[in-house]
Coordinates of C-alpha atoms and ligand atoms in Angstrom, one line a residue:
Chain A
M1 CA 23.0 -19.1 41.5
R2 CA 25.0 -15.9 41.6
R3 CA 27.1 -17.2 38.8
L4 CA 24.1 -17.5 36.5
K5 CA 23.4 -13.8 36.5
P6 CA 26.2 -12.7 34.1
W7 CA 25.0 -15.4 31.6
V8 CA 21.4 -14.2 31.8
F9 CA 22.6 -10.7 31.3
A10 CA 24.6 -11.7 28.2
A11 CA 21.7 -13.7 26.8
C12 CA 19.5 -10.6 27.1
L13 CA 21.8 -8.8 24.8
I14 CA 21.6 -11.4 22.0
P15 CA 18.7 -9.7 20.3
L16 CA 20.6 -6.4 20.1
G17 CA 23.7 -8.3 19.0
L18 CA 21.7 -9.9 16.2
L19 CA 20.5 -6.5 15.0
L20 CA 24.0 -5.1 15.0
W21 CA 25.4 -8.1 13.2
R22 CA 22.7 -7.7 10.5
G23 CA 23.5 -4.0 10.4
F24 CA 27.0 -4.8 9.5
T25 CA 26.3 -7.6 7.0
G26 CA 23.5 -5.8 5.2
G27 CA 20.9 -8.1 6.6
L28 CA 18.4 -5.5 7.8
T29 CA 16.2 -6.0 4.7
A30 CA 15.4 -3.4 2.1
N31 CA 13.6 -1.4 4.8
P32 CA 16.0 -1.4 7.8
I33 CA 13.9 1.1 9.9
E34 CA 10.9 -1.1 9.7
Y35 CA 12.9 -4.1 10.5
I36 CA 14.6 -2.6 13.6
T37 CA 11.2 -1.2 14.8
H38 CA 9.7 -4.6 14.5
R39 CA 12.4 -6.6 16.2
T40 CA 12.9 -4.1 19.1
G41 CA 9.1 -4.0 19.5
D42 CA 9.0 -7.8 19.7
W43 CA 11.7 -7.9 22.3
T44 CA 10.1 -5.2 24.4
L45 CA 7.0 -7.3 24.7
R46 CA 8.8 -10.5 25.2
F47 CA 11.0 -9.2 28.0
L48 CA 7.9 -7.6 29.7
L49 CA 6.2 -11.0 29.6
I50 CA 9.3 -12.9 30.8
A51 CA 9.7 -10.5 33.7
L52 CA 6.0 -11.0 34.5
A53 CA 6.5 -14.7 34.5
I54 CA 9.1 -14.8 37.2
T55 CA 6.9 -14.4 40.2
P56 CA 4.4 -17.1 39.1
L57 CA 7.2 -19.4 38.2
R58 CA 8.9 -18.9 41.4
R59 CA 5.7 -19.7 43.3
M60 CA 5.0 -22.8 41.3
T61 CA 8.5 -24.2 41.3
G62 CA 9.5 -22.9 44.7
W63 CA 12.8 -21.9 43.2
S64 CA 13.3 -18.6 45.0
G65 CA 16.5 -17.9 43.2
L66 CA 14.5 -16.8 40.2
A67 CA 13.6 -13.6 42.0
Q68 CA 17.0 -12.1 41.5
F69 CA 16.5 -12.0 37.7
R70 CA 13.3 -10.0 37.8
R71 CA 14.7 -6.5 38.0
M72 CA 17.2 -7.2 35.3
L73 CA 14.6 -8.6 33.0
G74 CA 12.3 -5.7 33.6
L75 CA 15.1 -3.3 32.9
F76 CA 15.9 -5.1 29.7
A77 CA 12.2 -4.6 28.7
F78 CA 12.7 -0.9 29.2
F79 CA 16.0 -1.0 27.4
Y80 CA 14.4 -2.5 24.3
A81 CA 11.4 -0.2 24.6
T82 CA 13.9 2.7 24.6
L83 CA 15.5 1.4 21.4
H84 CA 12.1 0.8 19.9
F85 CA 10.9 4.4 20.7
S86 CA 14.3 5.9 19.7
T87 CA 14.0 4.1 16.3
Y88 CA 10.6 5.8 15.8
L89 CA 11.8 9.1 17.2
V90 CA 15.1 9.4 15.4
L91 CA 15.2 7.0 12.4
D92 CA 11.6 7.1 11.4
F93 CA 10.5 10.6 12.2
F94 CA 13.8 12.4 12.8
F95 CA 12.6 14.5 15.7
A96 CA 9.6 15.9 13.7
F97 CA 7.7 16.5 16.9
D98 CA 4.7 18.1 15.3
L99 CA 4.2 14.9 13.2
I100 CA 4.9 12.7 16.2
L101 CA 2.4 14.5 18.3
D102 CA -0.2 14.1 15.5
D103 CA 0.6 10.4 15.4
I104 CA 0.3 9.9 19.1
V105 CA -3.0 11.7 19.2
E106 CA -4.6 10.3 16.0
R107 CA -3.3 6.8 15.6
R108 CA -4.7 4.6 18.3
Y109 CA -1.9 2.1 18.0
V110 CA 0.7 4.7 18.6
T111 CA -1.4 6.1 21.5
A112 CA -1.3 2.6 23.1
G113 CA 2.4 2.1 22.5
F114 CA 3.3 5.5 23.8
T115 CA 1.2 4.9 26.9
G116 CA 3.0 1.6 27.5
F117 CA 6.4 3.3 27.2
V118 CA 5.5 6.2 29.5
L119 CA 4.2 3.8 32.1
L120 CA 7.5 2.0 32.1
I121 CA 9.6 5.1 32.8
P122 CA 8.8 5.6 36.5
L123 CA 9.3 1.8 37.0
A124 CA 12.8 2.0 35.5
L125 CA 13.6 5.1 37.5
T126 CA 12.6 3.5 40.8
S127 CA 14.3 0.2 40.2
S128 CA 17.4 0.8 42.3
Q129 CA 17.7 -0.5 45.9
R130 CA 18.0 3.1 47.0
M131 CA 14.7 4.1 45.4
I132 CA 13.0 1.1 46.8
R133 CA 14.1 2.0 50.3
R134 CA 13.2 5.6 49.7
L135 CA 9.6 4.8 48.7
G136 CA 9.1 2.0 51.2
G137 CA 8.2 -1.5 50.2
E138 CA 4.4 -1.1 50.1
R139 CA 4.4 2.1 48.0
W140 CA 7.0 0.7 45.7
R141 CA 5.0 -2.4 45.2
R142 CA 1.9 -0.4 44.4
L143 CA 3.7 1.7 41.9
H144 CA 5.2 -1.3 40.2
R145 CA 1.8 -2.7 39.5
L146 CA 1.8 -0.3 36.6
V147 CA 3.7 -2.9 34.8
Y148 CA 0.4 -4.8 34.3
A149 CA -1.0 -1.8 32.5
A150 CA 2.2 -1.3 30.5
A151 CA 2.1 -4.9 29.3
T152 CA -1.6 -4.6 28.4
A153 CA -0.9 -1.4 26.5
G154 CA 1.9 -3.1 24.7
V155 CA -0.4 -6.0 23.6
V156 CA -3.2 -3.6 22.6
H157 CA -0.6 -1.6 20.6
Y158 CA 0.4 -4.7 18.7
L159 CA -3.2 -5.8 18.1
W160 CA -4.1 -2.4 16.7
L161 CA -1.1 -2.2 14.4
V162 CA -1.3 -5.5 12.5
K163 CA -2.6 -5.2 9.0
L164 CA -4.4 -8.6 8.7
D165 CA -3.1 -11.5 10.8
I166 CA -3.9 -11.0 14.4
R167 CA -2.6 -14.4 15.4
P168 CA 0.9 -13.2 16.6
P169 CA -0.5 -10.5 18.9
M170 CA -3.2 -12.9 20.1
V171 CA -0.5 -15.3 21.3
Y172 CA 1.0 -12.5 23.4
A173 CA -2.4 -11.5 24.6
A174 CA -3.1 -15.1 25.7
I175 CA 0.2 -15.3 27.6
L176 CA -0.4 -12.0 29.3
A177 CA -3.9 -13.2 30.2
V178 CA -2.5 -16.3 31.8
L179 CA 0.2 -14.3 33.7
L180 CA -2.4 -11.9 35.1
G181 CA -4.9 -14.6 35.7
V182 CA -2.5 -16.6 37.8
R183 CA -2.0 -13.5 40.0
L184 CA -5.7 -13.1 40.4
W185 CA -6.0 -16.8 41.3
F186 CA -3.2 -16.5 43.9
R187 CA -5.1 -13.7 45.5
F188 CA -8.5 -15.4 45.3
A189 CA -7.0 -18.6 46.7
R190 CA -5.5 -16.7 49.6
A191 CA -8.7 -14.9 50.3
R192 CA -10.5 -18.2 50.9
P193 CA -9.8 -19.7 54.3
G194 CA -8.3 -23.1 54.2
V195 CA -6.8 -22.9 50.8
T196 CA -3.3 -21.8 51.6
S197 CA -1.2 -24.4 50.0
G198 CA 2.0 -22.9 48.5
V199 CA 0.6 -19.4 48.6
D200 CA 2.4 -16.9 50.7
S201 CA 1.0 -14.0 52.6
S202 CA 1.5 -11.4 49.9
G203 CA -1.3 -12.6 47.5
G204 CA -0.6 -12.0 43.9
V205 CA 1.7 -9.1 44.4
P206 CA 5.4 -9.7 43.9
V207 CA 6.7 -10.2 47.4
D208 CA 10.2 -11.0 46.2
A209 CA 10.6 -7.4 45.4
D210 CA 10.7 -6.8 49.1
P211 CA 13.6 -4.4 49.2
V212 CA 15.0 -5.0 52.6
R213 CA 15.9 -8.5 52.3
Chain B
M6 CA 7.8 -18.3 -22.4
L7 CA 7.8 -16.8 -25.8
I8 CA 9.5 -13.4 -25.9
K9 CA 10.2 -11.8 -29.2
Q10 CA 13.9 -11.9 -29.9
A11 CA 15.9 -9.1 -31.3
P12 CA 19.6 -8.5 -31.1
D13 CA 20.7 -5.5 -29.2
I14 CA 19.9 -5.7 -25.5
R15 CA 22.2 -3.8 -23.2
S16 CA 20.9 -4.2 -19.7
S17 CA 23.5 -1.7 -18.6
E18 CA 21.3 0.9 -20.3
I19 CA 18.6 0.4 -17.7
T20 CA 20.6 -0.6 -14.7
D21 CA 22.3 1.8 -12.5
E22 CA 23.1 -0.3 -9.5
R23 CA 25.9 2.0 -8.3
L24 CA 23.5 4.8 -7.4
Y25 CA 21.4 2.4 -5.4
R26 CA 24.4 0.9 -3.6
N27 CA 25.5 4.2 -2.4
R28 CA 22.1 5.0 -0.9
R29 CA 21.8 1.6 0.5
Q30 CA 25.2 1.7 2.1
F31 CA 24.3 5.0 3.6
I32 CA 21.2 3.8 5.2
Q33 CA 22.7 0.6 6.4
A34 CA 25.6 2.5 7.9
A35 CA 23.3 5.1 9.4
S36 CA 21.1 2.5 11.0
G37 CA 24.1 0.6 12.3
A38 CA 25.6 3.8 13.7
A39 CA 22.4 4.7 15.4
M40 CA 22.4 1.3 17.1
G41 CA 25.7 2.2 18.6
A42 CA 27.9 0.8 15.9
V43 CA 30.6 2.2 13.6
A44 CA 30.0 2.7 10.0
G45 CA 31.3 0.2 7.5
A46 CA 28.4 -1.8 6.2
T47 CA 28.7 -4.2 3.3
V48 CA 26.0 -5.2 1.0
L49 CA 25.6 -8.9 1.3
G50 CA 22.0 -9.7 1.1
Q51 CA 20.5 -12.7 2.7
Y52 CA 18.4 -14.1 -0.1
G53 CA 21.2 -14.2 -2.8
G54 CA 20.6 -18.0 -3.1
A55 CA 17.0 -17.7 -4.0
L56 CA 17.6 -15.9 -7.3
Q57 CA 16.9 -18.2 -10.1
A58 CA 18.0 -18.0 -13.7
Q59 CA 15.8 -15.8 -15.7
E60 CA 15.4 -15.1 -19.4
P61 CA 16.8 -11.8 -20.6
I62 CA 14.3 -9.8 -22.6
P63 CA 15.9 -8.3 -25.7
N64 CA 15.4 -5.0 -27.4
L65 CA 13.1 -3.1 -25.1
Q66 CA 11.3 0.0 -26.2
K67 CA 11.7 3.0 -24.0
S68 CA 8.6 4.8 -22.9
P69 CA 7.8 8.5 -22.4
F70 CA 5.9 7.4 -19.3
S71 CA 9.1 6.3 -17.6
T72 CA 10.4 8.4 -14.7
D73 CA 14.1 9.3 -14.5
E74 CA 14.3 8.9 -10.8
A75 CA 17.0 6.6 -9.3
L76 CA 16.0 2.9 -9.5
N77 CA 15.8 0.6 -6.6
S78 CA 18.2 -2.2 -6.8
Y79 CA 17.3 -5.6 -8.2
E80 CA 17.9 -7.0 -4.7
D81 CA 15.5 -4.6 -3.0
I82 CA 12.8 -5.3 -5.7
T83 CA 13.1 -9.0 -5.4
T84 CA 13.6 -9.5 -1.6
Y85 CA 11.1 -7.0 -0.2
N86 CA 7.7 -8.1 -1.5
N87 CA 4.1 -8.4 -0.4
F88 CA 2.7 -11.6 -2.0
Y89 CA 0.5 -13.0 0.8
E90 CA 0.1 -16.2 -1.2
F91 CA 3.5 -17.1 0.2
G92 CA 3.3 -15.6 3.6
M93 CA 2.9 -12.3 5.4
D94 CA 6.6 -11.4 6.0
K95 CA 8.2 -9.3 3.3
G96 CA 10.9 -11.9 2.9
D97 CA 8.5 -14.8 2.6
P98 CA 7.9 -14.5 -1.2
A99 CA 11.6 -14.6 -1.9
R100 CA 11.9 -17.6 0.4
Y101 CA 8.9 -19.7 -0.8
A102 CA 7.7 -18.5 -4.2
D103 CA 9.9 -20.9 -6.1
E104 CA 7.5 -23.6 -5.0
M105 CA 5.1 -22.3 -7.6
T106 CA 5.3 -23.7 -11.1
I107 CA 4.7 -21.2 -13.8
A108 CA 5.0 -23.3 -16.9
P109 CA 2.8 -24.3 -18.6
W110 CA 0.6 -21.3 -18.0
S111 CA -2.7 -20.2 -19.5
V112 CA -5.1 -17.4 -18.7
R113 CA -8.8 -18.0 -18.7
V114 CA -10.5 -15.0 -20.4
E115 CA -14.2 -14.8 -20.3
G116 CA -17.2 -12.6 -19.6
E117 CA -18.9 -9.7 -21.5
M118 CA -16.9 -10.0 -24.8
N119 CA -17.4 -10.8 -28.4
K120 CA -14.6 -13.3 -28.7
P121 CA -15.5 -16.7 -27.3
A122 CA -14.3 -17.5 -23.7
A123 CA -11.0 -19.3 -23.9
D124 CA -8.0 -20.6 -22.0
V125 CA -5.3 -18.6 -23.7
D126 CA -1.7 -19.9 -23.6
I127 CA 0.8 -17.5 -22.3
D128 CA 2.7 -17.5 -25.6
D129 CA -0.5 -16.5 -27.4
I130 CA -1.1 -13.8 -24.9
L131 CA 2.3 -12.3 -25.5
R132 CA 2.9 -12.8 -29.2
P133 CA 1.3 -9.7 -30.7
H134 CA 2.7 -7.3 -28.1
T135 CA 5.9 -5.3 -28.2
L136 CA 7.5 -5.1 -24.9
E137 CA 8.6 -1.8 -23.4
E138 CA 10.4 -0.7 -20.4
R139 CA 8.3 1.4 -18.0
I140 CA 10.1 2.9 -15.1
Y141 CA 7.3 3.6 -12.6
R142 CA 7.1 4.7 -9.0
L143 CA 5.4 2.0 -6.8
R144 CA 3.6 3.3 -3.7
C145 CA 2.6 0.7 -1.2
V146 CA -0.4 1.3 1.0
E147 CA 1.9 0.7 3.9
A148 CA 3.6 4.1 3.2
W149 CA 6.8 3.0 1.5
S150 CA 7.8 3.2 -2.2
M151 CA 10.2 2.0 -4.8
V152 CA 11.1 2.9 -8.4
V153 CA 10.9 -0.2 -10.6
P154 CA 12.0 -0.7 -14.2
W155 CA 9.1 -2.9 -15.3
V156 CA 9.0 -4.7 -18.7
G157 CA 5.5 -5.0 -20.1
F158 CA 2.9 -3.8 -22.6
P159 CA -0.3 -1.8 -22.2
L160 CA -3.2 -3.6 -20.6
G161 CA -5.5 -1.9 -23.0
D162 CA -3.9 -3.5 -26.0
L163 CA -4.6 -6.9 -24.5
I164 CA -8.1 -6.1 -23.6
K165 CA -9.0 -4.9 -27.0
R166 CA -8.1 -8.2 -28.6
F167 CA -11.0 -9.8 -26.8
E168 CA -13.5 -7.2 -27.9
P169 CA -15.3 -6.5 -24.6
T170 CA -19.0 -5.5 -25.1
S171 CA -20.7 -2.3 -23.9
K172 CA -21.7 -4.3 -20.8
A173 CA -18.1 -4.8 -19.8
N174 CA -17.9 -2.0 -17.2
F175 CA -15.2 -3.6 -15.2
V176 CA -12.3 -5.9 -15.6
K177 CA -11.8 -8.5 -12.9
F178 CA -8.5 -10.3 -12.4
T179 CA -7.9 -13.4 -10.4
T180 CA -4.5 -14.8 -9.2
L181 CA -3.6 -18.5 -9.5
Y182 CA -5.1 -20.7 -6.8
R183 CA -2.9 -23.6 -6.0
P184 CA -2.5 -24.1 -2.2
E185 CA -0.1 -27.1 -2.8
E186 CA 2.4 -24.7 -4.2
M187 CA 1.4 -21.4 -2.5
R188 CA 1.7 -22.0 1.2
G189 CA 0.0 -18.8 2.2
Q190 CA -3.2 -20.0 0.6
R191 CA -3.3 -22.9 3.1
S192 CA -4.2 -20.5 5.9
R193 CA -7.3 -18.5 5.8
T194 CA -5.7 -15.1 6.4
M195 CA -7.6 -13.8 3.4
E196 CA -10.2 -15.3 1.1
W197 CA -8.3 -17.0 -1.7
P198 CA -7.8 -16.7 -4.7
Y199 CA -6.8 -13.1 -4.7
V200 CA -9.1 -10.9 -6.8
E201 CA -8.6 -7.3 -8.1
G202 CA -10.4 -5.1 -10.5
L203 CA -10.4 -2.0 -12.5
R204 CA -13.1 0.1 -14.1
M205 CA -12.9 -0.3 -17.9
D206 CA -11.7 3.3 -18.5
E207 CA -8.9 2.8 -15.8
A208 CA -7.9 -0.5 -17.5
L209 CA -7.7 1.2 -20.9
N210 CA -5.5 4.1 -19.5
P211 CA -2.1 3.9 -21.2
L212 CA -0.4 3.9 -17.9
A213 CA -1.9 0.5 -16.9
I214 CA 0.4 -2.3 -18.1
I215 CA 0.7 -6.0 -17.9
A216 CA 4.3 -6.7 -16.7
V217 CA 6.3 -9.7 -17.5
G218 CA 9.7 -8.6 -16.4
V219 CA 11.9 -6.2 -14.3
Y220 CA 15.4 -4.9 -15.0
G221 CA 15.3 -6.4 -18.5
K222 CA 14.7 -10.0 -17.2
T223 CA 11.6 -12.0 -16.8
L224 CA 9.9 -11.8 -13.4
L225 CA 11.1 -13.9 -10.5
N226 CA 8.4 -16.0 -8.8
Q227 CA 8.1 -13.6 -5.9
Q228 CA 7.1 -10.8 -8.4
G229 CA 4.1 -12.5 -9.8
P230 CA 5.1 -14.1 -13.1
P231 CA 4.4 -14.8 -15.8
L232 CA 1.9 -12.0 -16.0
R233 CA 1.0 -9.3 -13.5
L234 CA -0.8 -6.0 -13.5
V235 CA 1.0 -2.7 -12.8
V236 CA -1.2 0.4 -12.1
P237 CA 1.2 2.9 -10.8
W238 CA -1.3 5.5 -9.6
K239 CA -2.9 3.1 -7.2
Y240 CA -1.6 1.4 -4.1
G241 CA 0.5 -1.6 -4.8
F242 CA -2.0 -4.2 -3.8
K243 CA -4.1 -3.3 -6.8
S244 CA -1.3 -4.6 -9.1
I245 CA -2.4 -8.2 -8.9
K246 CA 0.2 -10.9 -9.5
S247 CA 0.4 -14.2 -11.4
I248 CA -2.9 -13.6 -13.2
A249 CA -4.8 -16.8 -14.0
K250 CA -8.1 -15.3 -15.0
I251 CA -9.4 -12.1 -16.7
E252 CA -13.1 -11.5 -16.8
F253 CA -15.1 -8.6 -18.3
V254 CA -18.0 -7.9 -15.9
E255 CA -20.9 -5.6 -15.6
E256 CA -20.8 -5.1 -11.8
Q257 CA -17.9 -3.7 -9.8
P258 CA -16.0 -6.7 -8.5
R259 CA -15.1 -7.0 -4.8
N260 CA -11.4 -7.0 -4.5
S261 CA -9.8 -9.1 -1.8
W262 CA -8.6 -6.4 0.5
N263 CA -11.9 -4.8 0.4
V264 CA -13.5 -8.1 1.3
S265 CA -11.0 -8.6 4.2
I266 CA -11.2 -5.1 5.8
P267 CA -13.9 -3.0 4.0
N268 CA -13.4 0.1 6.1
E269 CA -9.7 0.3 5.4
Y270 CA -9.4 -0.8 1.7
G271 CA -11.7 0.3 -1.0
F272 CA -12.1 -0.6 -4.6
Y273 CA -10.4 2.5 -6.1
S274 CA -7.4 2.7 -3.8
N275 CA -5.9 5.6 -5.6
V276 CA -2.8 7.0 -4.0
N277 CA -4.1 10.0 -2.2
P278 CA -2.1 11.9 0.5
E279 CA -5.3 13.6 1.7
V280 CA -7.2 10.4 2.6
D281 CA -5.5 8.6 5.4
H282 CA -5.6 4.9 6.1
P283 CA -7.7 4.6 9.2
R284 CA -4.7 3.6 11.2
W285 CA -1.8 5.5 9.6
S286 CA -1.2 8.7 7.6
Q287 CA -0.8 8.5 3.8
A288 CA 0.6 12.1 3.6
R289 CA 4.2 10.9 3.5
H290 CA 6.0 7.8 2.8
R291 CA 9.6 6.4 2.9
P292 CA 11.2 5.6 -0.4
I293 CA 13.1 2.3 0.2
G294 CA 16.7 3.1 0.3
A295 CA 16.2 6.7 1.5
F296 CA 16.5 7.9 5.0
F297 CA 13.7 10.5 5.3
R298 CA 10.1 10.3 4.5
V299 CA 8.9 12.4 1.5
P300 CA 5.5 13.9 0.8
T301 CA 3.2 11.6 -1.2
L302 CA 1.8 13.0 -4.4
M303 CA -1.8 12.8 -5.6
F304 CA -2.2 9.7 -7.8
N305 CA 1.5 8.9 -6.9
G306 CA 2.6 11.8 -9.2
Y307 CA 0.5 10.6 -12.2
A308 CA -2.3 13.1 -11.9
D309 CA -1.6 14.5 -15.4
Q310 CA -2.4 11.1 -16.9
V311 CA -5.2 9.9 -14.7
A312 CA -6.9 12.7 -12.7
S313 CA -9.5 13.1 -15.5
L314 CA -10.7 9.6 -14.8
Y315 CA -12.1 10.7 -11.5
D316 CA -13.6 14.1 -12.5
G317 CA -16.5 14.9 -10.2
M318 CA -16.0 11.8 -8.0
D319 CA -15.8 12.0 -4.3
L320 CA -12.4 10.4 -3.6
V321 CA -12.9 10.4 0.2
R322 CA -15.9 8.2 -0.1
N323 CA -14.5 6.2 -3.0
Y324 CA -11.2 5.5 -1.2
Ligands
LIG26 C1 5.5 -0.9 26.0 C2 5.8 -0.3 25.0 C3 5.8 -0.9 23.6 C4 5.7 -2.2 23.2 C5 5.6 -3.5 24.1 C6 5.7 -2.3 21.8 C7 5.7 -3.4 21.0 C8 5.6 -3.5 19.7 C9 5.5 -4.7 18.9 C10 5.4 -6.1 19.4 C11 5.4 -4.3 17.6 C12 5.2 -5.2 16.4 C13 6.5 -5.9 16.0 C14 6.2 -6.9 14.9 O1 5.4 -6.6 14.0 O2 6.9 -7.9 14.8 C15 5.6 -2.9 17.5 C16 5.6 -2.2 16.3 C17 5.6 -0.8 16.3 N1 5.7 0.1 17.4 FE1 5.8 -0.5 19.3 N2 5.8 -1.0 21.3 C18 5.8 -0.1 22.4 C19 5.9 1.2 22.3 C20 5.9 2.0 21.2 C21 6.0 3.4 21.1 C22 6.2 4.3 22.3 C23 6.0 3.8 19.8 C24 6.1 5.1 19.1 C25 5.7 6.2 19.7 C26 5.9 2.6 19.0 C27 5.8 2.5 17.6 C28 5.7 1.4 16.9 C29 5.7 1.3 15.5 C30 5.7 2.5 14.5 C31 5.6 0.0 15.1 C32 5.6 -0.6 13.7 C33 4.2 -0.4 13.1 C34 4.0 -0.9 11.7 O3 4.9 -1.6 11.2 O4 2.9 -0.7 11.2 N3 5.8 1.5 19.9 N4 5.7 -2.4 18.8

């Protein structure tokens, strides 16, 4: 199990590697800034959803080893979100803060994206063992439920920015709905006496985050 | 396709790819560097294989309407396209448009005109016209722009041949509908075929042209051959591609984007920095190949030629 981790880490860097490779070979299309924005946006959302899939998958398969990847995947979501936002901040708007502020206030798709990004910041900052211990498991868990809001904001952001074809964002919306629905279901199932099969005592909340383990 | 022959074409006269390459290399390098890489980009281009043989167009007239701004490269112009008939990605037209057959080609011309309705063969359409080079700015509604050396002739000259009547208030254009060859038409992202329109006085404005080529060569399939409209003071989607039908009509036609999302895309669609798209600003745009956004000009910088068409009109309501 432990030996898998470096491989997963390397795999998470493939999207960045592809972007760099395209950068060197002239493959970023005629509009490189748009291309980079889109690819980093895609991967932010994908990593968020993959990270959110870990707990349900672990429950269903009983493979508890999955839990060790969750933090890494969540941090990669933040990593790509940071690249995505930096592309916007530096390449697209070149620190024109007045225009950026207008954009955040006036364009609802930017408002949503920005909300998602801001929500991810405290999660990334409190991802270390030390911070988990400092906050205490219960408070940490409650804080980290913000990831549901961040992912929702990300999907809404995508839905609001497409020009015509809402099918791609709807696919993400459907996956997110399933991932959140499964959690509700876990909770609901636990709440009903007698239905306990395979459901542990923590309800839908990610127990495996339990810091002192 | 019949294109009048004359001896002395020198495509070097209209091509300055070096200028473009420098800009391009700069931006590739800059993006790469920003991603944590070192500079040293090469220009390879992913779609090189998709470029088909084209006919060179000889002896082009120059036009006083041409801008002397730096041209975008042939590669940019032919690999970064919106032509939803072949897919929504900017690279889709370059990938899939060669599935469309463009010969034989005729254009159905009908409606409020003195000449009888007819299917006019492409050669008969082109024969009387002298082709010119028109280097125009192209401003996409998505807030990017290019400078394109079109080859074409004034739309007005074509229209007059059919003698539209006084009832012909608008000209309606329709793109080819052929889902077997145009894969985007197989999904109902929009209502097909694509329709666009101009008010008659807009259509007769000397800036409006029918284009048959770019960079001194006939259009590649992703650019909308064999005939397409170019109206440089309007957002790019007004410049309908691969025209199969031209109608002279009394009522304002409903153009496809207006049908799809009426509150975002109107009939007029004049480039206007003061009227934002509901979801993004139109005040500035990024020229493809340049790093920074630049201010967008009223009517895409063609106000001198076209502003009078809209005297007294509320351009916020008529977006
Ligand atoms: C949780 C945070 C975020 C997620 C999950 C996210 C995700 C996405 C996705 C999936 C796309 C579309 C990619 C595609 O078309 O293939 C996108 C596009 C974009 N995002 Fe984000 N984003 C986030 C935050 C932000 C922030 C903070 C900004 C800027 C303030 C931003 C600005 C943009 C822009 C400008 C586009 C391109 C819009 C266009 O092409 O019209 N995003 N993002």
